Amino acid sequence: MSELNISSELLQVSAEVQQALKNNQPVVALESTIISHGMPFPENAQTALEVEETIRRQGAVPATIAIIHGVMKVGLSREEIELLGREGHNVAKVSRRDLPFVVAAGLNGATTVASTMIIAAMAGIKVFATGGIGGVHRGAEHTFDISADLQELANTNVTVVCAGAKSILDLGLTTEYLETFGVPLIGYQTSALPAFFCRTSPFDVSIRLNSAKEIAKAMAVKWQSGLNGGMVVANPIPEAFAMPEEKINAAINRAVKEAERAGRGGESEYAVPAGPRRGS
């Protein structure tokens, strides 16, 4: 079912996902880094399976994406999800840079936002749901620490639905970066950019749309016009599970100051769990 002529030795799409794509049913891609790196076992595997079932109940087909024994897989079995959960941090975290090497070595790999977009596009999947995208890190004017997710959004024709960018990031620079590369930042029923745990931030989205139909029409026009690249649909976390913006910012500022005092920096120092939340 791949849109590209890729060998089945490299890319395998599950029967469920193949059938859905053939019948033009809605398919939602899911990343796998949250399974291996975001939560402990068995909660990680259980959460991933619950997310899949939530998608099915809404009438769509889930397509969790990962690399299993050197094969890019679109649509995982329960056993494969549990394998990623059990192995945890022993599983390679795979972005665009790492993808060919993990596949060539026959390893297991958990996909980030960037690599999930790549493999979803190979399979012809246009929508991907995740907790939050990566972005421009605080202090990036000195470190150039910018997530590969942003360049993937600039180049790959997949719409990423999320709760905004991760709270630890420099949200202002992240929105500027997306604007520079022509990536639409859509607020779903919101004009303010959500910030992962928080429903709002001081920054605006590029456009507010209030229905899935409006978003789907914009996707179709964008890609039919030859305007390559993805879109971000920022859907705020439900109010019942949101945290106050001032509380999150205070915690982040403390963590950043502690890291600076210890002489540390970079993505690994400021990691924030990015998994699905109840009610999201």
GROMACS .gro file of C-alpha atoms in nm:
model
  280
    1MET     CA    1   0.000   0.000   0.000
    2SER     CA    2   0.303   0.229   0.002
    3GLU     CA    3   0.285   0.540  -0.218
    4LEU     CA    4   0.650   0.474  -0.297
    5ASN     CA    5   0.791   0.159  -0.452
    6ILE     CA    6   0.953   0.029  -0.135
    7SER     CA    7   1.047  -0.334  -0.080
    8SER     CA    8   0.842  -0.528   0.176
    9GLU     CA    9   1.176  -0.617   0.333
   10LEU     CA   10   1.198  -0.253   0.441
   11LEU     CA   11   0.834  -0.148   0.488
   12GLN     CA   12   0.538  -0.360   0.601
   13VAL     CA   13   0.183  -0.232   0.643
   14SER     CA   14  -0.055  -0.439   0.855
   15ALA     CA   15  -0.357  -0.602   0.690
   16GLU     CA   16  -0.594  -0.383   0.892
   17VAL     CA   17  -0.424  -0.062   0.779
   18GLN     CA   18  -0.390  -0.182   0.419
   19GLN     CA   19  -0.762  -0.257   0.403
   20ALA     CA   20  -0.850   0.080   0.552
   21LEU     CA   21  -0.633   0.266   0.301
   22LYS     CA   22  -0.776   0.062   0.014
   23ASN     CA   23  -1.131   0.146   0.124
   24ASN     CA   24  -1.047   0.514   0.183
   25GLN     CA   25  -1.125   0.483   0.554
   26PRO     CA   26  -0.970   0.731   0.800
   27VAL     CA   27  -0.633   0.612   0.932
   28VAL     CA   28  -0.445   0.776   1.221
   29ALA     CA   29  -0.070   0.725   1.257
   30LEU     CA   30   0.077   0.698   1.608
   31GLU     CA   31   0.439   0.726   1.722
   32SER     CA   32   0.618   0.468   1.935
   33THR     CA   33   0.878   0.666   2.131
   34ILE     CA   34   0.615   0.724   2.398
   35ILE     CA   35   0.591   0.346   2.442
   36SER     CA   36   0.962   0.281   2.485
   37HIS     CA   37   1.082   0.607   2.638
   38GLY     CA   38   0.778   0.781   2.785
   39MET     CA   39   0.638   0.549   3.053
   40PRO     CA   40   0.731   0.238   3.251
   41PHE     CA   41   0.614  -0.111   3.156
   42PRO     CA   42   0.337  -0.232   3.159
   43GLU     CA   43   0.161   0.108   3.170
   44ASN     CA   44   0.328   0.211   2.844
   45ALA     CA   45   0.195  -0.086   2.645
   46GLN     CA   46  -0.147  -0.067   2.810
   47THR     CA   47  -0.175   0.303   2.728
   48ALA     CA   48  -0.074   0.245   2.365
   49LEU     CA   49  -0.338  -0.025   2.327
   50GLU     CA   50  -0.602   0.196   2.491
   51VAL     CA   51  -0.518   0.480   2.252
   52GLU     CA   52  -0.562   0.244   1.958
   53GLU     CA   53  -0.901   0.130   2.089
   54THR     CA   54  -1.010   0.492   2.140
   55ILE     CA   55  -0.934   0.561   1.774
   56ARG     CA   56  -1.130   0.253   1.664
   57ARG     CA   57  -1.430   0.358   1.872
   58GLN     CA   58  -1.432   0.690   1.686
   59GLY     CA   59  -1.454   0.509   1.351
   60ALA     CA   60  -1.091   0.535   1.239
   61VAL     CA   61  -0.810   0.281   1.212
   62PRO     CA   62  -0.494   0.325   1.425
   63ALA     CA   63  -0.151   0.271   1.272
   64THR     CA   64   0.118   0.263   1.539
   65ILE     CA   65   0.456   0.294   1.369
   66ALA     CA   66   0.792   0.148   1.474
   67ILE     CA   67   1.092  -0.042   1.345
   68ILE     CA   68   1.082  -0.410   1.441
   69HIS     CA   69   1.391  -0.620   1.366
   70GLY     CA   70   1.497  -0.378   1.095
   71VAL     CA   71   1.157  -0.349   0.925
   72MET     CA   72   0.956  -0.025   0.921
   73LYS     CA   73   0.613  -0.136   1.040
   74VAL     CA   74   0.286   0.052   0.999
   75GLY     CA   75   0.031  -0.103   1.232
   76LEU     CA   76   0.177  -0.309   1.516
   77SER     CA   77   0.050  -0.628   1.674
   78ARG     CA   78  -0.017  -0.642   2.046
   79GLU     CA   79   0.300  -0.850   2.084
   80GLU     CA   80   0.509  -0.587   1.904
   81ILE     CA   81   0.370  -0.307   2.121
   82GLU     CA   82   0.446  -0.510   2.434
   83LEU     CA   83   0.798  -0.581   2.303
   84LEU     CA   84   0.868  -0.208   2.276
   85GLY     CA   85   0.720  -0.155   2.622
   86ARG     CA   86   0.928  -0.427   2.787
   87GLU     CA   87   1.253  -0.328   2.617
   88GLY     CA   88   1.205   0.039   2.705
   89HIS     CA   89   1.520   0.246   2.672
   90ASN     CA   90   1.704  -0.048   2.515
   91VAL     CA   91   1.507   0.033   2.201
   92ALA     CA   92   1.677   0.288   1.976
   93LYS     CA   93   1.505   0.627   1.955
   94VAL     CA   94   1.485   0.694   1.583
   95SER     CA   95   1.458   1.026   1.401
   96ARG     CA   96   1.528   1.097   1.032
   97ARG     CA   97   1.906   1.084   1.082
   98ASP     CA   98   1.897   0.743   1.250
   99LEU     CA   99   1.638   0.567   1.035
  100PRO     CA  100   1.859   0.405   0.767
  101PHE     CA  101   2.113   0.279   1.020
  102VAL     CA  102   1.861   0.117   1.255
  103VAL     CA  103   1.689  -0.052   0.960
  104ALA     CA  104   2.019  -0.162   0.804
  105ALA     CA  105   2.137  -0.312   1.134
  106GLY     CA  106   1.813  -0.506   1.183
  107LEU     CA  107   1.741  -0.337   1.516
  108ASN     CA  108   1.423  -0.238   1.697
  109GLY     CA  109   1.349   0.133   1.685
  110ALA     CA  110   1.091   0.365   1.837
  111THR     CA  111   0.985   0.646   1.607
  112THR     CA  112   0.983   1.014   1.698
  113VAL     CA  113   0.745   1.268   1.546
  114ALA     CA  114   0.984   1.316   1.252
  115SER     CA  115   1.036   0.950   1.164
  116THR     CA  116   0.670   0.867   1.223
  117MET     CA  117   0.581   1.134   0.968
  118ILE     CA  118   0.830   0.989   0.720
  119ILE     CA  119   0.700   0.633   0.748
  120ALA     CA  120   0.336   0.743   0.754
  121ALA     CA  121   0.393   0.932   0.429
  122MET     CA  122   0.555   0.624   0.275
  123ALA     CA  123   0.236   0.430   0.354
  124GLY     CA  124   0.002   0.703   0.230
  125ILE     CA  125  -0.127   0.809   0.574
  126LYS     CA  126  -0.205   1.180   0.601
  127VAL     CA  127  -0.295   1.227   0.970
  128PHE     CA  128  -0.080   1.160   1.276
  129ALA     CA  129  -0.180   1.214   1.639
  130THR     CA  130   0.071   1.268   1.919
  131GLY     CA  131   0.106   1.442   2.256
  132GLY     CA  132   0.327   1.733   2.154
  133ILE     CA  133   0.577   1.824   1.885
  134GLY     CA  134   0.940   1.908   1.946
  135GLY     CA  135   1.062   2.255   1.865
  136VAL     CA  136   1.323   2.521   1.933
  137HIS     CA  137   1.485   2.472   2.274
  138ARG     CA  138   1.551   2.751   2.519
  139GLY     CA  139   1.891   2.902   2.452
  140ALA     CA  140   1.891   2.780   2.091
  141GLU     CA  141   2.044   3.110   1.981
  142HIS     CA  142   2.363   2.973   2.141
  143THR     CA  143   2.321   2.595   2.108
  144PHE     CA  144   2.121   2.559   1.783
  145ASP     CA  145   1.926   2.287   1.965
  146ILE     CA  146   1.624   2.257   1.735
  147SER     CA  147   1.414   1.944   1.701
  148ALA     CA  148   1.421   1.759   1.369
  149ASP     CA  149   1.041   1.752   1.397
  150LEU     CA  150   1.024   2.108   1.263
  151GLN     CA  151   1.215   2.037   0.942
  152GLU     CA  152   1.001   1.729   0.886
  153LEU     CA  153   0.691   1.944   0.920
  154ALA     CA  154   0.840   2.176   0.659
  155ASN     CA  155   0.890   1.894   0.409
  156THR     CA  156   0.658   1.597   0.465
  157ASN     CA  157   0.289   1.593   0.371
  158VAL     CA  158   0.138   1.478   0.699
  159THR     CA  159  -0.089   1.669   0.936
  160VAL     CA  160   0.016   1.637   1.300
  161VAL     CA  161  -0.261   1.670   1.559
  162CYS     CA  162  -0.122   1.742   1.904
  163ALA     CA  163  -0.162   1.944   2.224
  164GLY     CA  164   0.084   2.201   2.093
  165ALA     CA  165   0.459   2.211   2.149
  166LYS     CA  166   0.618   2.068   2.463
  167SER     CA  167   0.610   2.313   2.751
  168ILE     CA  168   0.987   2.308   2.808
  169LEU     CA  169   1.054   2.465   2.468
  170ASP     CA  170   1.093   2.824   2.360
  171LEU     CA  171   0.741   2.853   2.221
  172GLY     CA  172   0.798   3.193   2.065
  173LEU     CA  173   1.098   3.078   1.862
  174THR     CA  174   0.915   2.757   1.772
  175THR     CA  175   0.626   2.952   1.621
  176GLU     CA  176   0.871   3.178   1.436
  177TYR     CA  177   1.054   2.875   1.294
  178LEU     CA  178   0.728   2.721   1.171
  179GLU     CA  179   0.630   3.052   1.010
  180THR     CA  180   0.967   3.083   0.835
  181PHE     CA  181   0.924   2.741   0.674
  182GLY     CA  182   0.561   2.794   0.581
  183VAL     CA  183   0.412   2.539   0.820
  184PRO     CA  184   0.050   2.624   0.908
  185LEU     CA  185  -0.010   2.624   1.283
  186ILE     CA  186  -0.384   2.566   1.319
  187GLY     CA  187  -0.563   2.613   1.648
  188TYR     CA  188  -0.855   2.374   1.678
  189GLN     CA  189  -1.127   2.584   1.840
  190THR     CA  190  -0.856   2.804   1.993
  191SER     CA  191  -0.665   3.119   1.895
  192ALA     CA  192  -0.387   3.068   2.151
  193LEU     CA  193  -0.114   2.810   2.106
  194PRO     CA  194  -0.162   2.529   2.359
  195ALA     CA  195   0.150   2.433   2.552
  196PHE     CA  196   0.114   2.060   2.613
  197PHE     CA  197   0.004   2.046   2.979
  198CYS     CA  198  -0.150   2.396   2.948
  199ARG     CA  199  -0.448   2.495   2.736
  200THR     CA  200  -0.300   2.832   2.645
  201SER     CA  201   0.028   3.020   2.609
  202PRO     CA  202   0.117   3.384   2.535
  203PHE     CA  203   0.154   3.295   2.164
  204ASP     CA  204  -0.104   3.285   1.888
  205VAL     CA  205  -0.164   3.017   1.627
  206SER     CA  206  -0.149   3.120   1.261
  207ILE     CA  207  -0.518   3.043   1.205
  208ARG     CA  208  -0.812   2.920   1.408
  209LEU     CA  209  -1.042   2.654   1.258
  210ASN     CA  210  -1.343   2.519   1.440
  211SER     CA  211  -1.424   2.192   1.263
  212ALA     CA  212  -1.253   1.883   1.126
  213LYS     CA  213  -1.421   1.953   0.791
  214GLU     CA  214  -1.249   2.292   0.764
  215ILE     CA  215  -0.913   2.136   0.846
  216ALA     CA  216  -0.960   1.852   0.595
  217LYS     CA  217  -1.050   2.101   0.321
  218ALA     CA  218  -0.737   2.306   0.394
  219MET     CA  219  -0.523   1.990   0.382
  220ALA     CA  220  -0.668   1.895   0.043
  221VAL     CA  221  -0.619   2.242  -0.105
  222LYS     CA  222  -0.262   2.268   0.026
  223TRP     CA  223  -0.141   1.940  -0.119
  224GLN     CA  224  -0.345   1.949  -0.439
  225SER     CA  225  -0.185   2.287  -0.505
  226GLY     CA  226   0.162   2.137  -0.477
  227LEU     CA  227   0.241   2.313  -0.149
  228ASN     CA  228   0.447   2.041   0.011
  229GLY     CA  229   0.500   2.015   0.384
  230GLY     CA  230   0.294   1.928   0.687
  231MET     CA  231   0.048   2.109   0.906
  232VAL     CA  232   0.014   2.130   1.283
  233VAL     CA  233  -0.332   2.109   1.438
  234ALA     CA  234  -0.303   2.225   1.798
  235ASN     CA  235  -0.587   2.077   2.003
  236PRO     CA  236  -0.572   2.187   2.369
  237ILE     CA  237  -0.568   1.929   2.646
  238PRO     CA  238  -0.916   1.895   2.802
  239GLU     CA  239  -0.969   2.143   3.083
  240ALA     CA  240  -1.017   1.868   3.343
  241PHE     CA  241  -0.658   1.751   3.288
  242ALA     CA  242  -0.486   2.084   3.223
  243MET     CA  243  -0.236   2.245   3.459
  244PRO     CA  244  -0.212   2.618   3.536
  245GLU     CA  245   0.032   2.796   3.308
  246GLU     CA  246   0.204   2.974   3.598
  247LYS     CA  247   0.262   2.646   3.783
  248ILE     CA  248   0.420   2.476   3.482
  249ASN     CA  249   0.635   2.780   3.400
  250ALA     CA  250   0.762   2.803   3.758
  251ALA     CA  251   0.864   2.435   3.754
  252ILE     CA  252   1.035   2.471   3.416
  253ASN     CA  253   1.225   2.782   3.523
  254ARG     CA  254   1.351   2.602   3.834
  255ALA     CA  255   1.464   2.303   3.627
  256VAL     CA  256   1.640   2.521   3.370
  257LYS     CA  257   1.826   2.718   3.640
  258GLU     CA  258   1.935   2.397   3.811
  259ALA     CA  259   2.062   2.259   3.480
  260GLU     CA  260   2.250   2.581   3.407
  261ARG     CA  261   2.412   2.575   3.751
  262ALA     CA  262   2.520   2.217   3.690
  263GLY     CA  263   2.664   2.314   3.350
  264ARG     CA  264   2.422   2.100   3.155
  265GLY     CA  265   2.202   2.172   2.856
  266GLY     CA  266   2.055   2.023   2.545
  267GLU     CA  267   1.754   1.812   2.467
  268SER     CA  268   1.837   1.521   2.695
  269GLU     CA  269   1.860   1.752   2.994
  270TYR     CA  270   1.523   1.915   2.933
  271ALA     CA  271   1.320   1.612   2.831
  272VAL     CA  272   0.950   1.622   2.911
  273PRO     CA  273   0.727   1.313   2.886
  274ALA     CA  274   0.516   1.349   2.574
  275GLY     CA  275   0.261   1.075   2.601
  276PRO     CA  276  -0.111   1.062   2.562
  277ARG     CA  277  -0.307   1.185   2.859
  278ARG     CA  278  -0.640   1.061   2.982
  279GLY     CA  279  -0.916   1.245   2.808
  280SER     CA  280  -0.691   1.373   2.530
   0.00000   0.00000   0.00000
